[in-house]
């Protein structure tokens, strides 16, 4: 008489746990969406890939803990421990391979976007690592009294604040003669934040207010700044624009003319105008003010939204030199910051200002060149 095998396993709580965990993983795999924009076909493939990969982790464990399941699978019928492990490993490989196979059938558009997403993620991780290292070094220095004395005092220092204004540009600079400079102010919705930031630092007067060009993400909040502070000098390209921000500013504020090679002397620092087009011969992005700030042996370049056309002009005019910190042009657009330009200025560090939810910038090709 054939002996019927009965499952006498007492680990029912363990099995309940693994079954529940498996169901939760499947639900999670189905609910998670791709990290990039995707059509319905790519979304389904992404979810199916997740489910198969998650299943490859949990199904072998479920089989090992359930004798009833093992009895119906050929590789488990011998009920030897090595046979069970080998069978589980085969199932793990099959499910994992199926998941990877599904992943390879995404559209070319999705695969290209995903590669770009991974590259940007690598750059962000590297940036975060560098920031953490810098903070550690600074904290170590601050613990040493001798090093503390190297921090510049309030009347002899240069301090640059690269402000977060989302998809826009704004840089606030405390100059070594106790004056201040503000380069661009972002969109109008950012003006109250910038005003509060500057006032909390104790300033009521802006000595040099610079609008690199007329785009709203650079001067949208400029009129609010003019209304809230005493403005000593306001510089912008004289090329006329039709947007409301520029029209309002030109009617109510005294915009001063500035030319290429003009120098603003600020105590032990100076600012050199490397580029500006007052005649309107170039597009808005290429008519703007490019400014280089020099202090002691350090050089800082602010490039607004210039494109490769102006990059080439600056190279042709021998107007460039090696830079310590580059404010990257046009939020990291691929139409700016050419390889030739980077080879000329050889920046030690770069700053990119772009909105965290704005997927167009910074462009992956621009990041690779940097």
PDB file of C-alpha atoms in Angstrom, residues 159-279:
ATOM      1  CA  UNK A 159      31.131  85.897   0.644  1.00  0.00           C
ATOM      2  CA  UNK A 160      29.045  84.529  -2.240  1.00  0.00           C
ATOM      3  CA  UNK A 161      25.534  83.153  -1.643  1.00  0.00           C
ATOM      4  CA  UNK A 162      24.221  81.070  -4.555  1.00  0.00           C
ATOM      5  CA  UNK A 163      20.509  81.284  -3.797  1.00  0.00           C
ATOM      6  CA  UNK A 164      17.955  78.547  -4.416  1.00  0.00           C
ATOM      7  CA  UNK A 165      15.241  80.170  -6.551  1.00  0.00           C
ATOM      8  CA  UNK A 166      13.990  77.015  -8.271  1.00  0.00           C
ATOM      9  CA  UNK A 167      14.065  77.218 -12.058  1.00  0.00           C
ATOM     10  CA  UNK A 168      15.886  80.548 -12.166  1.00  0.00           C
ATOM     11  CA  UNK A 169      19.054  82.368 -11.117  1.00  0.00           C
ATOM     12  CA  UNK A 170      20.082  84.574  -8.205  1.00  0.00           C
ATOM     13  CA  UNK A 171      23.438  85.228  -6.558  1.00  0.00           C
ATOM     14  CA  UNK A 172      23.945  87.496  -3.532  1.00  0.00           C
ATOM     15  CA  UNK A 173      27.510  88.698  -2.857  1.00  0.00           C
ATOM     16  CA  UNK A 174      28.922  90.366   0.273  1.00  0.00           C
ATOM     17  CA  UNK A 175      31.892  92.409  -0.957  1.00  0.00           C
ATOM     18  CA  UNK A 176      35.175  93.145   0.907  1.00  0.00           C
ATOM     19  CA  UNK A 177      34.377  96.864   1.393  1.00  0.00           C
ATOM     20  CA  UNK A 178      31.084  96.082   3.207  1.00  0.00           C
ATOM     21  CA  UNK A 179      29.104  96.710   0.008  1.00  0.00           C
ATOM     22  CA  UNK A 180      26.822  94.120  -1.589  1.00  0.00           C
ATOM     23  CA  UNK A 181      25.978  92.933  -5.102  1.00  0.00           C
ATOM     24  CA  UNK A 182      22.901  91.028  -6.279  1.00  0.00           C
ATOM     25  CA  UNK A 183      23.014  89.278  -9.664  1.00  0.00           C
ATOM     26  CA  UNK A 184      19.505  88.316 -10.884  1.00  0.00           C
ATOM     27  CA  UNK A 185      16.548  87.564  -8.613  1.00  0.00           C
ATOM     28  CA  UNK A 186      14.614  84.669 -10.162  1.00  0.00           C
ATOM     29  CA  UNK A 187      10.873  84.808 -10.848  1.00  0.00           C
ATOM     30  CA  UNK A 188       8.537  87.241  -9.063  1.00  0.00           C
ATOM     31  CA  UNK A 189       7.378  84.560  -6.589  1.00  0.00           C
ATOM     32  CA  UNK A 190      10.949  84.362  -5.228  1.00  0.00           C
ATOM     33  CA  UNK A 191      11.366  88.085  -4.478  1.00  0.00           C
ATOM     34  CA  UNK A 192       9.912  88.015  -0.948  1.00  0.00           C
ATOM     35  CA  UNK A 193      12.245  85.166   0.020  1.00  0.00           C
ATOM     36  CA  UNK A 194      15.286  87.031  -1.337  1.00  0.00           C
ATOM     37  CA  UNK A 195      14.229  90.288   0.345  1.00  0.00           C
ATOM     38  CA  UNK A 196      13.854  88.548   3.716  1.00  0.00           C
ATOM     39  CA  UNK A 197      17.186  86.733   3.280  1.00  0.00           C
ATOM     40  CA  UNK A 198      19.143  89.940   2.581  1.00  0.00           C
ATOM     41  CA  UNK A 199      17.394  91.972   5.296  1.00  0.00           C
ATOM     42  CA  UNK A 200      18.029  89.290   7.914  1.00  0.00           C
ATOM     43  CA  UNK A 201      21.749  89.649   7.126  1.00  0.00           C
ATOM     44  CA  UNK A 202      21.394  93.311   8.114  1.00  0.00           C
ATOM     45  CA  UNK A 203      21.407  95.031   4.699  1.00  0.00           C
ATOM     46  CA  UNK A 204      18.974  97.739   3.541  1.00  0.00           C
ATOM     47  CA  UNK A 205      20.965  99.006   0.567  1.00  0.00           C
ATOM     48  CA  UNK A 206      22.160  97.174  -2.563  1.00  0.00           C
ATOM     49  CA  UNK A 207      25.214  98.809  -4.096  1.00  0.00           C
ATOM     50  CA  UNK A 208      25.233  96.831  -7.347  1.00  0.00           C
ATOM     51  CA  UNK A 209      22.046  95.272  -8.685  1.00  0.00           C
ATOM     52  CA  UNK A 210      22.650  93.388 -11.948  1.00  0.00           C
ATOM     53  CA  UNK A 211      20.014  91.889 -14.218  1.00  0.00           C
ATOM     54  CA  UNK A 212      21.940  89.730 -16.666  1.00  0.00           C
ATOM     55  CA  UNK A 213      19.047  89.845 -19.173  1.00  0.00           C
ATOM     56  CA  UNK A 214      15.289  90.272 -19.430  1.00  0.00           C
ATOM     57  CA  UNK A 215      14.015  86.682 -18.943  1.00  0.00           C
ATOM     58  CA  UNK A 216      11.470  86.342 -16.136  1.00  0.00           C
ATOM     59  CA  UNK A 217      13.446  83.591 -14.394  1.00  0.00           C
ATOM     60  CA  UNK A 218      16.252  86.141 -13.961  1.00  0.00           C
ATOM     61  CA  UNK A 219      14.508  89.502 -13.371  1.00  0.00           C
ATOM     62  CA  UNK A 220      10.887  88.542 -12.636  1.00  0.00           C
ATOM     63  CA  UNK A 221      11.202  89.782  -9.037  1.00  0.00           C
ATOM     64  CA  UNK A 222      13.554  92.698  -9.766  1.00  0.00           C
ATOM     65  CA  UNK A 223      10.934  95.421  -9.311  1.00  0.00           C
ATOM     66  CA  UNK A 224      10.130  94.128  -5.817  1.00  0.00           C
ATOM     67  CA  UNK A 225      13.832  94.342  -4.926  1.00  0.00           C
ATOM     68  CA  UNK A 226      13.954  97.925  -6.233  1.00  0.00           C
ATOM     69  CA  UNK A 227      10.933  98.812  -4.075  1.00  0.00           C
ATOM     70  CA  UNK A 228      12.331  97.206  -0.914  1.00  0.00           C
ATOM     71  CA  UNK A 229      15.938  98.403  -0.996  1.00  0.00           C
ATOM     72  CA  UNK A 230      17.908 101.539  -1.706  1.00  0.00           C
ATOM     73  CA  UNK A 231      19.621 100.806  -5.037  1.00  0.00           C
ATOM     74  CA  UNK A 232      22.910 102.569  -5.734  1.00  0.00           C
ATOM     75  CA  UNK A 233      23.630 101.107  -9.200  1.00  0.00           C
ATOM     76  CA  UNK A 234      21.376  99.063 -11.493  1.00  0.00           C
ATOM     77  CA  UNK A 235      22.980  97.461 -14.547  1.00  0.00           C
ATOM     78  CA  UNK A 236      21.263  95.624 -17.393  1.00  0.00           C
ATOM     79  CA  UNK A 237      21.786  95.235 -21.146  1.00  0.00           C
ATOM     80  CA  UNK A 238      19.981  98.075 -22.924  1.00  0.00           C
ATOM     81  CA  UNK A 239      18.406  95.746 -25.464  1.00  0.00           C
ATOM     82  CA  UNK A 240      14.629  96.260 -25.187  1.00  0.00           C
ATOM     83  CA  UNK A 241      12.298  93.378 -24.355  1.00  0.00           C
ATOM     84  CA  UNK A 242       8.532  92.903 -24.502  1.00  0.00           C
ATOM     85  CA  UNK A 243       7.970  90.991 -21.271  1.00  0.00           C
ATOM     86  CA  UNK A 244       6.175  92.736 -18.415  1.00  0.00           C
ATOM     87  CA  UNK A 245       9.075  92.438 -15.942  1.00  0.00           C
ATOM     88  CA  UNK A 246      11.436  94.384 -18.199  1.00  0.00           C
ATOM     89  CA  UNK A 247       8.845  97.001 -19.242  1.00  0.00           C
ATOM     90  CA  UNK A 248       7.966  97.764 -15.597  1.00  0.00           C
ATOM     91  CA  UNK A 249      11.626  97.930 -14.590  1.00  0.00           C
ATOM     92  CA  UNK A 250      12.650 100.210 -17.468  1.00  0.00           C
ATOM     93  CA  UNK A 251       9.816 102.650 -16.655  1.00  0.00           C
ATOM     94  CA  UNK A 252      10.368 102.841 -12.896  1.00  0.00           C
ATOM     95  CA  UNK A 253      14.082 102.311 -12.317  1.00  0.00           C
ATOM     96  CA  UNK A 254      17.269 103.964 -13.529  1.00  0.00           C
ATOM     97  CA  UNK A 255      19.037 101.331 -15.635  1.00  0.00           C
ATOM     98  CA  UNK A 256      22.657 102.281 -16.259  1.00  0.00           C
ATOM     99  CA  UNK A 257      24.662 101.411 -19.354  1.00  0.00           C
ATOM    100  CA  UNK A 258      27.632  99.107 -18.991  1.00  0.00           C
ATOM    101  CA  UNK A 259      30.087  97.951 -21.667  1.00  0.00           C
ATOM    102  CA  UNK A 260      32.489  95.092 -22.342  1.00  0.00           C
ATOM    103  CA  UNK A 261      35.744  95.475 -20.340  1.00  0.00           C
ATOM    104  CA  UNK A 262      34.189  97.942 -17.874  1.00  0.00           C
ATOM    105  CA  UNK A 263      35.637  97.362 -14.400  1.00  0.00           C
ATOM    106  CA  UNK A 264      33.784  97.849 -11.116  1.00  0.00           C
ATOM    107  CA  UNK A 265      36.397  98.353  -8.372  1.00  0.00           C
ATOM    108  CA  UNK A 266      35.205  97.140  -4.974  1.00  0.00           C
ATOM    109  CA  UNK A 267      37.908  97.506  -2.360  1.00  0.00           C
ATOM    110  CA  UNK A 268      40.344  94.632  -2.774  1.00  0.00           C
ATOM    111  CA  UNK A 269      38.042  93.016  -5.353  1.00  0.00           C
ATOM    112  CA  UNK A 270      36.941  93.969  -8.849  1.00  0.00           C
ATOM    113  CA  UNK A 271      34.267  92.888 -11.306  1.00  0.00           C
ATOM    114  CA  UNK A 272      35.057  92.832 -15.036  1.00  0.00           C
ATOM    115  CA  UNK A 273      32.308  92.834 -17.673  1.00  0.00           C
ATOM    116  CA  UNK A 274      33.365  90.100 -20.086  1.00  0.00           C
ATOM    117  CA  UNK A 275      30.353  90.335 -22.393  1.00  0.00           C
ATOM    118  CA  UNK A 276      27.250  92.441 -23.041  1.00  0.00           C
ATOM    119  CA  UNK A 277      25.297  93.347 -26.192  1.00  0.00           C
ATOM    120  CA  UNK A 278      23.538  96.701 -25.815  1.00  0.00           C
ATOM    121  CA  UNK A 279      22.752  97.014 -29.530  1.00  0.00           C
TER     122      UNK A 279
END
